[in-house]
Amino acid sequence: MHLLFATSIVPDGALASGYEIANAAIIAALRRAGARVTVIGFTWPGKPADDPENTVVLGAIDVRTDNASARQKLAWVGKALLSGLTFASVKLRAVPDSHVLAAVARAGPFDGYVLNSVQFAGAFEKLFADRPSIFVAHNVEHLSAQENAAAAGSLLQRLLFRREARLLKTMEERLCRRARFVFTLAEEDRVALGVASDDRSAVLPLVTGTEASTQKGLRRIDCDAALIGTWTWQPNRIGLDWFLGKVVPYLRPGFRIRIAGSMPSGVTSKHPGIEFVGRVPDAQAFVRSAAVIPLISTAGSGVQLKTIETFELGLPSVVTSRSLRGIDHRPANCVVTDDPAAFARALEAAAADIHDVDGSAFRRSQVKALDAAIRLGVEKLGPVRQEAFA
């Protein structure tokens, strides 16, 4: 079986975001199931596709809102309002339909589509109706947009997010209705998308590119706690604001916290132990340098890849209940609480008495369940032909 994996940004091997980590895990699982997978989508400027022989590139594009000029943002908003598309999808309309159709034809004969998330599928929705499809819902995007609207700082932002939520809900309903099968990354997302039946959907338990740790107590500790993420993404920003505003005031002044990743303007903290370090060259080395990992999701849907990586590494963690969505297994060195004061106390206790665990069992269980779910979805498209790769 030859599948065309249609996605906004094709893998470049960097695995710099949770979205890219999830895509790599899903593509690898599809290939383990016996399918040949060709990926189609855009590249980041200056970052070629990681697997060019099995990738069809539509062009280079930067769709990050925080990187765009005010003029570009206004152009995207205007184009979205005129076209009736979502803001996220309209940014991908950098090439005409004819260009995408020609690229699909270059991919050669194939049996079905894997429509990876709503953004790209929504941008070119009519082009992917001629063959059976699997829809991969990384998040319930309309719910995330509703949460973003509630947290927006201006009336204009609130109105735009509400519009996005309305359009996304309709689009997600269409994509789920047309798909032979739907993959979500969390159990509650199946219910939210109206595909909770086992004949219609399955949850994908993900893994990262991280090598699961079997070592205990062999780390060099440089700080008490470390957080890393793309904080310009609104659901992440909501969690960071909760942590800085609600949890941090309960921490002792000497508690050292390092926060890495792209940071929006205006994020500050009066706590003397907090250091904003920006981008770091090695994300895994960064988190391994901390005594404990706070996992602080309070908004959004889908799965938290930072949680999965932390569990694979066997690192101590204090997590919100939202950070555990899509994950059935919780290691012994993970404390769950949504109460800010209790969260702070648990961080201090974990940093004072560090207990790493073996993360390999967690990873093995995730891979086994992921492969079973993928096989179930692929079977809905028809029998798999084993294909050799040159």
Tab-separated table of C-alpha atoms in Angstrom:
chain	number	residue	atom	x	y	z
A	1	MET	CA	0.000	0.000	0.000
A	2	HIS	CA	1.323	3.411	-1.015
A	3	LEU	CA	0.117	6.305	1.171
A	4	LEU	CA	0.538	10.027	0.528
A	5	PHE	CA	1.185	11.728	3.867
A	6	ALA	CA	-0.072	15.302	3.359
A	7	THR	CA	1.314	17.732	5.930
A	8	SER	CA	2.058	21.420	6.275
A	9	ILE	CA	5.820	21.089	6.908
A	10	VAL	CA	7.725	17.987	5.789
A	11	PRO	CA	10.256	16.405	8.182
A	12	ASP	CA	13.748	17.907	8.058
A	13	GLY	CA	15.271	15.628	10.677
A	14	ALA	CA	15.578	18.330	13.342
A	15	LEU	CA	12.582	17.245	15.496
A	16	ALA	CA	12.506	20.777	16.917
A	17	SER	CA	8.851	20.768	17.985
A	18	GLY	CA	6.273	18.390	19.385
A	19	TYR	CA	4.459	18.436	16.042
A	20	GLU	CA	7.597	17.281	14.209
A	21	ILE	CA	8.319	14.596	16.815
A	22	ALA	CA	4.772	13.260	16.479
A	23	ASN	CA	4.997	13.228	12.672
A	24	ALA	CA	8.251	11.256	12.736
A	25	ALA	CA	6.737	8.669	15.098
A	26	ILE	CA	3.581	8.286	12.971
A	27	ILE	CA	5.454	7.983	9.658
A	28	ALA	CA	7.826	5.395	11.128
A	29	ALA	CA	4.876	3.372	12.481
A	30	LEU	CA	3.107	3.459	9.097
A	31	ARG	CA	6.238	2.044	7.477
A	32	ARG	CA	6.555	-0.640	10.162
A	33	ALA	CA	2.984	-1.612	9.260
A	34	GLY	CA	4.190	-2.371	5.731
A	35	ALA	CA	3.011	0.767	3.937
A	36	ARG	CA	5.145	2.780	1.576
A	37	VAL	CA	4.864	6.436	2.645
A	38	THR	CA	5.528	9.482	0.479
A	39	VAL	CA	5.348	12.831	2.264
A	40	ILE	CA	4.040	15.979	0.561
A	41	GLY	CA	4.172	19.508	1.950
A	42	PHE	CA	6.354	22.579	2.395
A	43	THR	CA	9.818	22.956	3.892
A	44	TRP	CA	11.040	25.631	6.268
A	45	PRO	CA	13.248	28.136	4.390
A	46	GLY	CA	16.803	26.822	4.212
A	47	LYS	CA	15.901	23.399	5.661
A	48	PRO	CA	15.721	20.649	3.017
A	49	ALA	CA	13.639	17.533	3.437
A	50	ASP	CA	15.241	14.838	5.560
A	51	ASP	CA	14.197	12.029	3.160
A	52	PRO	CA	14.132	13.615	-0.331
A	53	GLU	CA	13.606	10.316	-2.169
A	54	ASN	CA	10.271	9.842	-0.390
A	55	THR	CA	9.233	13.512	-0.201
A	56	VAL	CA	7.476	15.856	-2.628
A	57	VAL	CA	8.231	19.480	-1.730
A	58	LEU	CA	5.743	22.208	-2.663
A	59	GLY	CA	8.168	25.014	-1.829
A	60	ALA	CA	9.715	26.773	1.151
A	61	ILE	CA	7.504	28.737	3.529
A	62	ASP	CA	7.630	30.286	6.997
A	63	VAL	CA	4.158	30.196	8.565
A	64	ARG	CA	5.193	31.242	12.077
A	65	THR	CA	3.090	34.210	13.116
A	66	ASP	CA	5.697	35.490	15.586
A	67	ASN	CA	8.275	35.694	12.749
A	68	ALA	CA	5.969	37.671	10.451
A	69	SER	CA	5.919	41.432	9.980
A	70	ALA	CA	2.838	43.441	10.856
A	71	ARG	CA	2.170	43.841	7.134
A	72	GLN	CA	2.326	40.077	6.575
A	73	LYS	CA	-0.007	39.399	9.502
A	74	LEU	CA	-2.548	41.875	8.148
A	75	ALA	CA	-2.277	40.280	4.703
A	76	TRP	CA	-2.980	36.847	6.176
A	77	VAL	CA	-5.968	38.156	8.129
A	78	GLY	CA	-7.371	39.889	5.042
A	79	LYS	CA	-6.892	36.809	2.886
A	80	ALA	CA	-8.574	34.628	5.515
A	81	LEU	CA	-11.591	36.928	5.761
A	82	LEU	CA	-11.976	37.126	1.983
A	83	SER	CA	-11.509	33.404	1.333
A	84	GLY	CA	-13.510	32.038	4.257
A	85	LEU	CA	-10.542	29.929	5.317
A	86	THR	CA	-9.002	29.768	8.753
A	87	PHE	CA	-6.002	31.955	9.542
A	88	ALA	CA	-3.860	28.825	9.977
A	89	SER	CA	-4.845	27.353	6.595
A	90	VAL	CA	-4.632	30.545	4.588
A	91	LYS	CA	-0.948	30.891	5.449
A	92	LEU	CA	-0.364	27.657	3.506
A	93	ARG	CA	-2.061	28.943	0.361
A	94	ALA	CA	1.313	29.998	-1.000
A	95	VAL	CA	0.857	27.946	-4.189
A	96	PRO	CA	-2.206	27.428	-6.414
A	97	ASP	CA	-4.250	24.233	-6.538
A	98	SER	CA	-2.700	23.335	-9.910
A	99	HIS	CA	0.756	23.294	-8.324
A	100	VAL	CA	-0.408	20.895	-5.604
A	101	LEU	CA	-2.210	18.649	-8.108
A	102	ALA	CA	0.938	18.421	-10.252
A	103	ALA	CA	2.971	17.538	-7.162
A	104	VAL	CA	0.460	14.830	-6.200
A	105	ALA	CA	0.755	13.387	-9.689
A	106	ARG	CA	4.553	13.285	-9.333
A	107	ALA	CA	4.166	11.127	-6.246
A	108	GLY	CA	3.096	8.285	-8.524
A	109	PRO	CA	0.225	5.832	-8.102
A	110	PHE	CA	-0.967	5.623	-4.508
A	111	ASP	CA	-3.847	4.118	-2.595
A	112	GLY	CA	-4.900	6.751	-0.085
A	113	TYR	CA	-4.099	9.897	1.852
A	114	VAL	CA	-3.008	10.421	5.404
A	115	LEU	CA	-4.245	13.965	6.094
A	116	ASN	CA	-1.946	15.126	8.845
A	117	SER	CA	-3.723	17.749	10.965
A	118	VAL	CA	-6.342	20.222	9.903
A	119	GLN	CA	-4.169	23.117	8.668
A	120	PHE	CA	-2.866	21.664	5.401
A	121	ALA	CA	-5.956	19.549	4.757
A	122	GLY	CA	-8.087	22.662	5.233
A	123	ALA	CA	-5.951	24.756	2.885
A	124	PHE	CA	-6.377	22.310	-0.019
A	125	GLU	CA	-9.392	20.333	1.153
A	126	LYS	CA	-11.079	19.739	-2.225
A	127	LEU	CA	-7.915	18.234	-3.698
A	128	PHE	CA	-7.903	15.271	-1.319
A	129	ALA	CA	-11.407	13.897	-1.949
A	130	ASP	CA	-10.588	11.489	-4.790
A	131	ARG	CA	-9.152	8.667	-2.665
A	132	PRO	CA	-9.756	7.106	0.760
A	133	SER	CA	-8.168	8.983	3.634
A	134	ILE	CA	-7.047	8.702	7.228
A	135	PHE	CA	-7.286	11.917	9.235
A	136	VAL	CA	-4.697	12.535	11.967
A	137	ALA	CA	-6.063	15.003	14.530
A	138	HIS	CA	-3.060	16.198	16.527
A	139	ASN	CA	-5.422	18.377	18.574
A	140	VAL	CA	-9.070	19.312	18.670
A	141	GLU	CA	-8.247	22.596	17.027
A	142	HIS	CA	-11.602	24.302	17.480
A	143	LEU	CA	-11.433	23.774	21.249
A	144	SER	CA	-7.906	25.187	21.353
A	145	ALA	CA	-9.123	28.235	19.423
A	146	GLN	CA	-11.957	28.700	21.939
A	147	GLU	CA	-9.449	28.609	24.797
A	148	ASN	CA	-7.237	31.074	22.949
A	149	ALA	CA	-10.204	33.407	22.554
A	150	ALA	CA	-10.923	33.257	26.284
A	151	ALA	CA	-7.283	34.103	27.066
A	152	ALA	CA	-6.884	36.809	24.386
A	153	GLY	CA	-5.652	40.180	25.525
A	154	SER	CA	-7.606	42.322	23.061
A	155	LEU	CA	-11.073	42.430	21.549
A	156	LEU	CA	-9.672	41.981	18.013
A	157	GLN	CA	-7.736	38.858	19.006
A	158	ARG	CA	-10.797	37.502	20.780
A	159	LEU	CA	-12.980	37.997	17.694
A	160	LEU	CA	-10.397	36.419	15.377
A	161	PHE	CA	-9.985	33.374	17.610
A	162	ARG	CA	-13.769	32.972	17.848
A	163	ARG	CA	-13.988	33.042	14.051
A	164	GLU	CA	-11.166	30.493	13.863
A	165	ALA	CA	-12.983	28.224	16.337
A	166	ARG	CA	-16.232	28.367	14.353
A	167	LEU	CA	-14.543	27.522	11.036
A	168	LEU	CA	-12.337	24.835	12.552
A	169	LYS	CA	-15.286	23.030	14.109
A	170	THR	CA	-17.022	22.741	10.738
A	171	MET	CA	-13.807	21.723	8.991
A	172	GLU	CA	-12.931	19.064	11.565
A	173	GLU	CA	-16.446	17.621	11.270
A	174	ARG	CA	-16.064	17.345	7.460
A	175	LEU	CA	-12.601	15.757	7.630
A	176	CYS	CA	-13.723	13.208	10.215
A	177	ARG	CA	-16.899	12.404	8.270
A	178	ARG	CA	-15.002	11.790	5.015
A	179	ALA	CA	-12.139	9.806	6.542
A	180	ARG	CA	-12.171	6.018	6.605
A	181	PHE	CA	-10.476	6.254	10.006
A	182	VAL	CA	-9.365	8.955	12.436
A	183	PHE	CA	-6.266	8.957	14.622
A	184	THR	CA	-6.168	11.183	17.700
A	185	LEU	CA	-3.395	11.624	20.248
A	186	ALA	CA	-5.632	11.565	23.327
A	187	GLU	CA	-8.709	9.537	24.284
A	188	GLU	CA	-10.835	12.578	25.125
A	189	ASP	CA	-10.201	13.975	21.631
A	190	ARG	CA	-12.076	11.044	20.086
A	191	VAL	CA	-15.183	12.095	22.028
A	192	ALA	CA	-14.725	15.793	21.236
A	193	LEU	CA	-14.494	15.020	17.516
A	194	GLY	CA	-17.518	12.710	17.567
A	195	VAL	CA	-15.579	9.590	16.503
A	196	ALA	CA	-15.376	7.684	19.786
A	197	SER	CA	-16.399	4.353	18.191
A	198	ASP	CA	-13.554	1.843	17.807
A	199	ASP	CA	-14.682	1.336	14.200
A	200	ARG	CA	-14.046	5.024	13.497
A	201	SER	CA	-10.925	5.974	15.431
A	202	ALA	CA	-8.010	5.026	17.652
A	203	VAL	CA	-5.556	6.825	19.913
A	204	LEU	CA	-1.882	6.881	18.894
A	205	PRO	CA	0.420	6.491	21.925
A	206	LEU	CA	3.524	8.357	20.726
A	207	VAL	CA	7.245	8.107	21.331
A	208	THR	CA	9.957	10.684	20.719
A	209	GLY	CA	13.359	10.347	19.092
A	210	THR	CA	14.808	10.117	22.593
A	211	GLU	CA	16.710	7.010	23.632
A	212	ALA	CA	14.931	5.693	26.711
A	213	SER	CA	17.093	5.989	29.808
A	214	THR	CA	18.022	2.954	31.889
A	215	GLN	CA	20.449	4.921	34.077
A	216	LYS	CA	19.726	6.288	37.500
A	217	GLY	CA	21.493	9.055	39.392
A	218	LEU	CA	24.239	9.682	36.808
A	219	ARG	CA	23.289	13.202	35.789
A	220	ARG	CA	25.034	16.498	36.421
A	221	ILE	CA	22.445	18.819	38.004
A	222	ASP	CA	22.804	22.525	37.116
A	223	CYS	CA	19.403	23.820	38.269
A	224	ASP	CA	16.393	22.764	40.312
A	225	ALA	CA	13.836	22.805	37.471
A	226	ALA	CA	13.874	23.260	33.696
A	227	LEU	CA	11.133	24.032	31.188
A	228	ILE	CA	11.459	24.052	27.418
A	229	GLY	CA	8.848	24.788	24.778
A	230	THR	CA	7.569	27.005	22.003
A	231	TRP	CA	6.007	29.558	24.314
A	232	THR	CA	4.787	31.701	21.420
A	233	TRP	CA	2.182	28.984	20.718
A	234	GLN	CA	-0.878	30.165	22.598
A	235	PRO	CA	-1.784	26.954	24.501
A	236	ASN	CA	1.820	26.735	25.750
A	237	ARG	CA	1.756	30.424	26.658
A	238	ILE	CA	-1.391	29.879	28.756
A	239	GLY	CA	0.393	27.156	30.734
A	240	LEU	CA	3.501	29.290	31.200
A	241	ASP	CA	1.427	32.221	32.448
A	242	TRP	CA	-0.237	29.881	34.967
A	243	PHE	CA	3.126	28.590	36.163
A	244	LEU	CA	4.759	32.017	36.491
A	245	GLY	CA	1.708	33.718	37.970
A	246	LYS	CA	0.308	30.992	40.219
A	247	VAL	CA	3.040	28.464	41.073
A	248	VAL	CA	6.258	30.476	41.184
A	249	PRO	CA	5.131	32.825	43.994
A	250	TYR	CA	4.997	29.777	46.301
A	251	LEU	CA	8.611	28.757	45.565
A	252	ARG	CA	11.448	29.747	47.867
A	253	PRO	CA	13.678	32.551	46.483
A	254	GLY	CA	16.668	30.236	46.087
A	255	PHE	CA	14.834	27.740	43.857
A	256	ARG	CA	16.602	27.861	40.459
A	257	ILE	CA	14.464	27.571	37.305
A	258	ARG	CA	15.749	27.763	33.715
A	259	ILE	CA	13.227	28.339	30.919
A	260	ALA	CA	14.308	27.665	27.306
A	261	GLY	CA	12.568	28.184	23.993
A	262	SER	CA	11.035	30.895	21.860
A	263	MET	CA	9.560	33.481	24.220
A	264	PRO	CA	6.890	36.081	23.384
A	265	SER	CA	7.484	39.654	24.416
A	266	GLY	CA	6.248	40.740	27.809
A	267	VAL	CA	6.936	37.484	29.683
A	268	THR	CA	8.783	38.280	32.923
A	269	SER	CA	9.060	37.075	36.505
A	270	LYS	CA	10.129	38.771	39.716
A	271	HIS	CA	11.359	35.495	41.186
A	272	PRO	CA	15.168	35.802	41.599
A	273	GLY	CA	15.807	32.179	40.637
A	274	ILE	CA	14.226	32.290	37.166
A	275	GLU	CA	16.459	32.566	34.102
A	276	PHE	CA	15.143	32.821	30.528
A	277	VAL	CA	17.830	31.211	28.339
A	278	GLY	CA	16.259	31.284	24.838
A	279	ARG	CA	17.161	28.569	22.355
A	280	VAL	CA	19.463	25.811	23.564
A	281	PRO	CA	21.683	23.642	21.316
A	282	ASP	CA	20.664	20.323	22.902
A	283	ALA	CA	17.156	20.111	24.338
A	284	GLN	CA	17.706	16.698	25.921
A	285	ALA	CA	20.916	17.786	27.649
A	286	PHE	CA	19.080	20.867	28.879
A	287	VAL	CA	16.264	18.954	30.589
A	288	ARG	CA	18.665	16.334	31.953
A	289	SER	CA	20.556	19.109	33.729
A	290	ALA	CA	17.540	19.793	35.969
A	291	ALA	CA	16.633	18.001	39.176
A	292	VAL	CA	12.908	17.982	38.282
A	293	ILE	CA	10.790	18.794	35.220
A	294	PRO	CA	7.582	20.851	35.631
A	295	LEU	CA	4.985	19.858	33.020
A	296	ILE	CA	2.548	22.733	33.070
A	297	SER	CA	-0.111	22.307	30.398
A	298	THR	CA	-3.434	23.916	31.340
A	299	ALA	CA	-4.933	24.375	27.853
A	300	GLY	CA	-5.049	22.723	24.451
A	301	SER	CA	-5.805	19.170	23.395
A	302	GLY	CA	-3.851	16.286	21.920
A	303	VAL	CA	-0.829	14.853	23.717
A	304	GLN	CA	2.075	16.591	25.438
A	305	LEU	CA	5.285	15.354	23.787
A	306	LYS	CA	7.335	16.957	26.585
A	307	THR	CA	5.582	14.609	29.007
A	308	ILE	CA	6.408	11.562	26.890
A	309	GLU	CA	10.064	12.564	26.563
A	310	THR	CA	10.340	13.177	30.311
A	311	PHE	CA	8.940	9.710	31.022
A	312	GLU	CA	11.243	8.121	28.416
A	313	LEU	CA	14.230	9.773	30.080
A	314	GLY	CA	13.049	8.587	33.506
A	315	LEU	CA	13.276	12.110	34.948
A	316	PRO	CA	11.379	13.247	38.065
A	317	SER	CA	8.396	15.418	37.202
A	318	VAL	CA	5.516	17.383	38.670
A	319	VAL	CA	2.628	17.586	36.222
A	320	THR	CA	-0.821	19.039	35.782
A	321	SER	CA	-3.602	16.589	34.980
A	322	ARG	CA	-3.851	18.215	31.523
A	323	SER	CA	-0.216	17.250	30.845
A	324	LEU	CA	-1.128	13.561	31.130
A	325	ARG	CA	-3.763	13.510	28.392
A	326	GLY	CA	-3.153	10.687	25.948
A	327	ILE	CA	-0.860	8.848	28.394
A	328	ASP	CA	-2.035	5.821	30.364
A	329	HIS	CA	1.145	4.986	32.270
A	330	ARG	CA	2.520	7.274	35.001
A	331	PRO	CA	5.983	6.499	36.424
A	332	ALA	CA	6.623	6.337	40.156
A	333	ASN	CA	8.619	9.603	40.170
A	334	CYS	CA	5.747	11.664	38.709
A	335	VAL	CA	3.530	13.779	40.992
A	336	VAL	CA	0.193	15.045	39.634
A	337	THR	CA	-1.526	18.148	40.970
A	338	ASP	CA	-3.418	21.137	39.619
A	339	ASP	CA	-3.160	23.127	42.843
A	340	PRO	CA	-0.454	25.837	42.522
A	341	ALA	CA	0.727	25.648	46.132
A	342	ALA	CA	0.885	21.841	46.064
A	343	PHE	CA	2.680	22.003	42.691
A	344	ALA	CA	5.359	24.264	44.206
A	345	ARG	CA	5.783	22.037	47.273
A	346	ALA	CA	6.147	18.950	45.064
A	347	LEU	CA	8.811	20.670	42.946
A	348	GLU	CA	10.861	21.573	45.998
A	349	ALA	CA	10.518	18.056	47.434
A	350	ALA	CA	11.558	16.388	44.162
A	351	ALA	CA	14.564	18.695	43.742
A	352	ALA	CA	15.713	17.936	47.279
A	353	ASP	CA	15.548	14.154	46.808
A	354	ILE	CA	16.163	13.209	43.163
A	355	HIS	CA	14.854	9.846	41.950
A	356	ASP	CA	15.372	8.884	38.303
A	357	VAL	CA	13.710	5.705	36.993
A	358	ASP	CA	14.154	3.311	34.054
A	359	GLY	CA	12.218	4.780	31.115
A	360	SER	CA	12.662	1.833	28.722
A	361	ALA	CA	9.543	-0.060	29.837
A	362	PHE	CA	7.388	3.012	29.223
A	363	ARG	CA	8.843	3.425	25.721
A	364	ARG	CA	8.336	-0.250	24.824
A	365	SER	CA	4.704	-0.141	25.903
A	366	GLN	CA	4.134	3.037	23.855
A	367	VAL	CA	5.669	1.541	20.684
A	368	LYS	CA	3.644	-1.666	21.014
A	369	ALA	CA	0.364	0.230	21.425
A	370	LEU	CA	1.251	2.700	18.640
A	371	ASP	CA	1.920	-0.085	16.137
A	372	ALA	CA	-1.335	-1.850	17.027
A	373	ALA	CA	-3.355	1.349	16.505
A	374	ILE	CA	-1.639	2.142	13.197
A	375	ARG	CA	-2.326	-1.357	11.850
A	376	LEU	CA	-5.996	-0.972	12.758
A	377	GLY	CA	-6.258	2.290	10.807
A	378	VAL	CA	-4.331	1.066	7.767
A	379	GLU	CA	-6.601	-1.985	7.513
A	380	LYS	CA	-9.539	0.381	6.965
A	381	LEU	CA	-7.952	1.482	3.671
A	382	GLY	CA	-7.524	-2.074	2.395
A	383	PRO	CA	-4.913	-4.857	2.469
A	384	VAL	CA	-1.292	-3.794	2.929
A	385	ARG	CA	1.178	-4.713	0.220
A	386	GLN	CA	4.704	-5.219	1.534
A	387	GLU	CA	6.978	-3.059	-0.619
A	388	ALA	CA	10.759	-3.114	-0.761
A	389	PHE	CA	12.610	0.154	-0.611
A	390	ALA	CA	15.563	0.783	-2.867
